[in-house]
Amino acid sequence: MNVVKISYPTPLSKIIDIENDNMDIFIELEDGTNITVVVSTPLNLLQQMKNDNVNFISASQPDIIVRSLTHENIQQAIENYANGDAFWLKLLYVASIEKNVVDMSRINQFLKELNMLNNELLE
């Protein structure tokens, strides 16, 4: 799916350390969908773990990770996430707002089926 527009509520020029920060990004897709995502750098994730005094990133809406907060890097990542029908962009966005949009009973059923297939392979 084509990305029509990427907007920055905080201008990129205001980012002090483009290799250690995160920011919200607004995305408009060709089907009219508007999505908000967080784009982070690897150093910023490490900084968050240090600040929280943990050795992991807690489960939450996954950020889109880029090496540095430049328009080129962000655009490449967003376009990659929008490939096909923009499944990952749309899923991450709606699940971040309301996790019940994902049918856990269907996921659990599918996992059972996969488990049975794996067990058959091991026998």
PDB file of C-alpha atoms in Angstrom:
ATOM      1  CA  MET A   1       0.000   0.000   0.000  1.00  0.00           C
ATOM      2  CA  ASN A   2       1.288   3.444  -0.828  1.00  0.00           C
ATOM      3  CA  VAL A   3       2.095   5.949   1.866  1.00  0.00           C
ATOM      4  CA  VAL A   4       0.493   9.269   0.923  1.00  0.00           C
ATOM      5  CA  LYS A   5       1.952  11.404   3.693  1.00  0.00           C
ATOM      6  CA  ILE A   6       4.275  11.200   6.700  1.00  0.00           C
ATOM      7  CA  SER A   7       3.908  14.025   9.211  1.00  0.00           C
ATOM      8  CA  TYR A   8       5.966  14.914  12.247  1.00  0.00           C
ATOM      9  CA  PRO A   9       4.170  16.557  15.174  1.00  0.00           C
ATOM     10  CA  THR A  10       7.653  17.436  16.430  1.00  0.00           C
ATOM     11  CA  PRO A  11       9.813  18.740  13.575  1.00  0.00           C
ATOM     12  CA  LEU A  12      12.894  16.631  12.922  1.00  0.00           C
ATOM     13  CA  SER A  13      14.987  19.777  13.282  1.00  0.00           C
ATOM     14  CA  LYS A  14      13.991  19.913  16.983  1.00  0.00           C
ATOM     15  CA  ILE A  15      15.474  16.473  17.744  1.00  0.00           C
ATOM     16  CA  ILE A  16      18.719  17.039  19.648  1.00  0.00           C
ATOM     17  CA  ASP A  17      20.210  13.538  19.286  1.00  0.00           C
ATOM     18  CA  ILE A  18      18.848  11.790  16.191  1.00  0.00           C
ATOM     19  CA  GLU A  19      20.542   8.541  17.249  1.00  0.00           C
ATOM     20  CA  ASN A  20      19.046   8.466  20.771  1.00  0.00           C
ATOM     21  CA  ASP A  21      15.412   9.525  20.788  1.00  0.00           C
ATOM     22  CA  ASN A  22      11.900   8.567  19.761  1.00  0.00           C
ATOM     23  CA  MET A  23       8.997  10.427  18.260  1.00  0.00           C
ATOM     24  CA  ASP A  24       5.414  10.095  17.156  1.00  0.00           C
ATOM     25  CA  ILE A  25       4.796   9.907  13.442  1.00  0.00           C
ATOM     26  CA  PHE A  26       1.483  10.437  11.641  1.00  0.00           C
ATOM     27  CA  ILE A  27       0.944   8.343   8.525  1.00  0.00           C
ATOM     28  CA  GLU A  28      -1.725   8.649   5.854  1.00  0.00           C
ATOM     29  CA  LEU A  29      -2.198   5.628   3.583  1.00  0.00           C
ATOM     30  CA  GLU A  30      -3.695   5.584   0.105  1.00  0.00           C
ATOM     31  CA  ASP A  31      -6.880   3.902   1.386  1.00  0.00           C
ATOM     32  CA  GLY A  32      -7.509   6.909   3.663  1.00  0.00           C
ATOM     33  CA  THR A  33      -6.315   5.200   6.844  1.00  0.00           C
ATOM     34  CA  ASN A  34      -4.527   7.520   9.289  1.00  0.00           C
ATOM     35  CA  ILE A  35      -2.120   5.856  11.691  1.00  0.00           C
ATOM     36  CA  THR A  36       0.077   7.087  14.525  1.00  0.00           C
ATOM     37  CA  VAL A  37       3.252   5.164  15.360  1.00  0.00           C
ATOM     38  CA  VAL A  38       6.273   5.671  17.556  1.00  0.00           C
ATOM     39  CA  VAL A  39       9.639   5.567  15.825  1.00  0.00           C
ATOM     40  CA  SER A  40      12.635   4.903  18.076  1.00  0.00           C
ATOM     41  CA  THR A  41      16.341   4.367  17.761  1.00  0.00           C
ATOM     42  CA  PRO A  42      18.205   1.388  19.266  1.00  0.00           C
ATOM     43  CA  LEU A  43      20.126   3.697  21.596  1.00  0.00           C
ATOM     44  CA  ASN A  44      16.863   5.152  22.851  1.00  0.00           C
ATOM     45  CA  LEU A  45      15.586   1.671  23.702  1.00  0.00           C
ATOM     46  CA  LEU A  46      18.769   1.035  25.665  1.00  0.00           C
ATOM     47  CA  GLN A  47      18.325   4.402  27.407  1.00  0.00           C
ATOM     48  CA  GLN A  48      14.737   3.495  28.331  1.00  0.00           C
ATOM     49  CA  MET A  49      15.918   0.202  29.885  1.00  0.00           C
ATOM     50  CA  LYS A  50      18.614   2.043  31.812  1.00  0.00           C
ATOM     51  CA  ASN A  51      16.142   4.664  33.036  1.00  0.00           C
ATOM     52  CA  ASP A  52      13.699   1.939  34.125  1.00  0.00           C
ATOM     53  CA  ASN A  53      16.521  -0.160  35.610  1.00  0.00           C
ATOM     54  CA  VAL A  54      15.486  -3.259  33.633  1.00  0.00           C
ATOM     55  CA  ASN A  55      17.170  -5.537  31.105  1.00  0.00           C
ATOM     56  CA  PHE A  56      14.268  -5.710  28.652  1.00  0.00           C
ATOM     57  CA  ILE A  57      11.622  -3.638  26.930  1.00  0.00           C
ATOM     58  CA  SER A  58       8.196  -4.252  28.437  1.00  0.00           C
ATOM     59  CA  ALA A  59       5.426  -5.581  26.239  1.00  0.00           C
ATOM     60  CA  SER A  60       3.629  -2.675  24.624  1.00  0.00           C
ATOM     61  CA  GLN A  61       2.915  -1.378  21.179  1.00  0.00           C
ATOM     62  CA  PRO A  62       6.136  -2.118  19.314  1.00  0.00           C
ATOM     63  CA  ASP A  63       8.022   0.879  18.086  1.00  0.00           C
ATOM     64  CA  ILE A  64       9.324   1.074  14.556  1.00  0.00           C
ATOM     65  CA  ILE A  65      13.095   1.016  14.969  1.00  0.00           C
ATOM     66  CA  VAL A  66      15.423   3.117  12.808  1.00  0.00           C
ATOM     67  CA  ARG A  67      19.162   3.688  13.086  1.00  0.00           C
ATOM     68  CA  SER A  68      18.656   7.433  13.383  1.00  0.00           C
ATOM     69  CA  LEU A  69      15.718   9.820  13.196  1.00  0.00           C
ATOM     70  CA  THR A  70      16.112  11.104   9.663  1.00  0.00           C
ATOM     71  CA  HIS A  71      13.321  11.518   7.146  1.00  0.00           C
ATOM     72  CA  GLU A  72      15.005   9.025   4.810  1.00  0.00           C
ATOM     73  CA  ASN A  73      15.250   6.305   7.479  1.00  0.00           C
ATOM     74  CA  ILE A  74      11.720   6.896   8.718  1.00  0.00           C
ATOM     75  CA  GLN A  75      10.293   6.908   5.202  1.00  0.00           C
ATOM     76  CA  GLN A  76      12.068   3.646   4.309  1.00  0.00           C
ATOM     77  CA  ALA A  77      10.801   1.949   7.459  1.00  0.00           C
ATOM     78  CA  ILE A  78       7.223   3.196   7.061  1.00  0.00           C
ATOM     79  CA  GLU A  79       7.117   2.151   3.398  1.00  0.00           C
ATOM     80  CA  ASN A  80       8.405  -1.291   4.368  1.00  0.00           C
ATOM     81  CA  TYR A  81       5.709  -1.658   7.032  1.00  0.00           C
ATOM     82  CA  ALA A  82       3.120  -0.537   4.436  1.00  0.00           C
ATOM     83  CA  ASN A  83       4.104  -3.219   1.898  1.00  0.00           C
ATOM     84  CA  GLY A  84       1.193  -5.237   0.608  1.00  0.00           C
ATOM     85  CA  ASP A  85      -1.933  -4.289   2.518  1.00  0.00           C
ATOM     86  CA  ALA A  86      -0.090  -2.465   5.335  1.00  0.00           C
ATOM     87  CA  PHE A  87      -0.964  -5.365   7.654  1.00  0.00           C
ATOM     88  CA  TRP A  88       1.716  -4.617  10.274  1.00  0.00           C
ATOM     89  CA  LEU A  89       1.064  -0.882  10.386  1.00  0.00           C
ATOM     90  CA  LYS A  90      -2.669  -1.405  10.766  1.00  0.00           C
ATOM     91  CA  LEU A  91      -2.372  -4.270  13.256  1.00  0.00           C
ATOM     92  CA  LEU A  92       0.104  -2.477  15.508  1.00  0.00           C
ATOM     93  CA  TYR A  93      -2.015   0.669  15.445  1.00  0.00           C
ATOM     94  CA  VAL A  94      -5.394  -0.864  16.230  1.00  0.00           C
ATOM     95  CA  ALA A  95      -3.943  -3.267  18.820  1.00  0.00           C
ATOM     96  CA  SER A  96      -2.294  -0.319  20.576  1.00  0.00           C
ATOM     97  CA  ILE A  97      -5.687   1.331  20.953  1.00  0.00           C
ATOM     98  CA  GLU A  98      -7.828  -1.717  21.734  1.00  0.00           C
ATOM     99  CA  LYS A  99      -6.215  -5.137  22.156  1.00  0.00           C
ATOM    100  CA  ASN A 100      -9.618  -6.845  21.977  1.00  0.00           C
ATOM    101  CA  VAL A 101      -9.597  -6.138  18.245  1.00  0.00           C
ATOM    102  CA  VAL A 102      -7.399  -9.241  18.063  1.00  0.00           C
ATOM    103  CA  ASP A 103      -9.404 -12.426  18.586  1.00  0.00           C
ATOM    104  CA  MET A 104      -7.342 -14.354  21.165  1.00  0.00           C
ATOM    105  CA  SER A 105      -9.583 -17.415  20.870  1.00  0.00           C
ATOM    106  CA  ARG A 106      -8.662 -17.695  17.172  1.00  0.00           C
ATOM    107  CA  ILE A 107      -4.995 -17.200  17.994  1.00  0.00           C
ATOM    108  CA  ASN A 108      -5.118 -19.869  20.686  1.00  0.00           C
ATOM    109  CA  GLN A 109      -6.932 -22.263  18.324  1.00  0.00           C
ATOM    110  CA  PHE A 110      -4.326 -21.704  15.640  1.00  0.00           C
ATOM    111  CA  LEU A 111      -1.532 -22.266  18.161  1.00  0.00           C
ATOM    112  CA  LYS A 112      -3.132 -25.594  19.154  1.00  0.00           C
ATOM    113  CA  GLU A 113      -3.252 -26.620  15.500  1.00  0.00           C
ATOM    114  CA  LEU A 114       0.397 -25.666  15.037  1.00  0.00           C
ATOM    115  CA  ASN A 115       1.313 -27.588  18.160  1.00  0.00           C
ATOM    116  CA  MET A 116      -0.440 -30.709  16.820  1.00  0.00           C
ATOM    117  CA  LEU A 117       1.378 -30.382  13.492  1.00  0.00           C
ATOM    118  CA  ASN A 118       4.712 -29.970  15.256  1.00  0.00           C
ATOM    119  CA  ASN A 119       4.030 -32.994  17.447  1.00  0.00           C
ATOM    120  CA  GLU A 120       3.199 -35.073  14.352  1.00  0.00           C
ATOM    121  CA  LEU A 121       6.514 -34.046  12.809  1.00  0.00           C
ATOM    122  CA  LEU A 122       8.393 -35.114  15.919  1.00  0.00           C
ATOM    123  CA  GLU A 123       6.767 -38.562  16.067  1.00  0.00           C
TER     124      GLU A 123
END
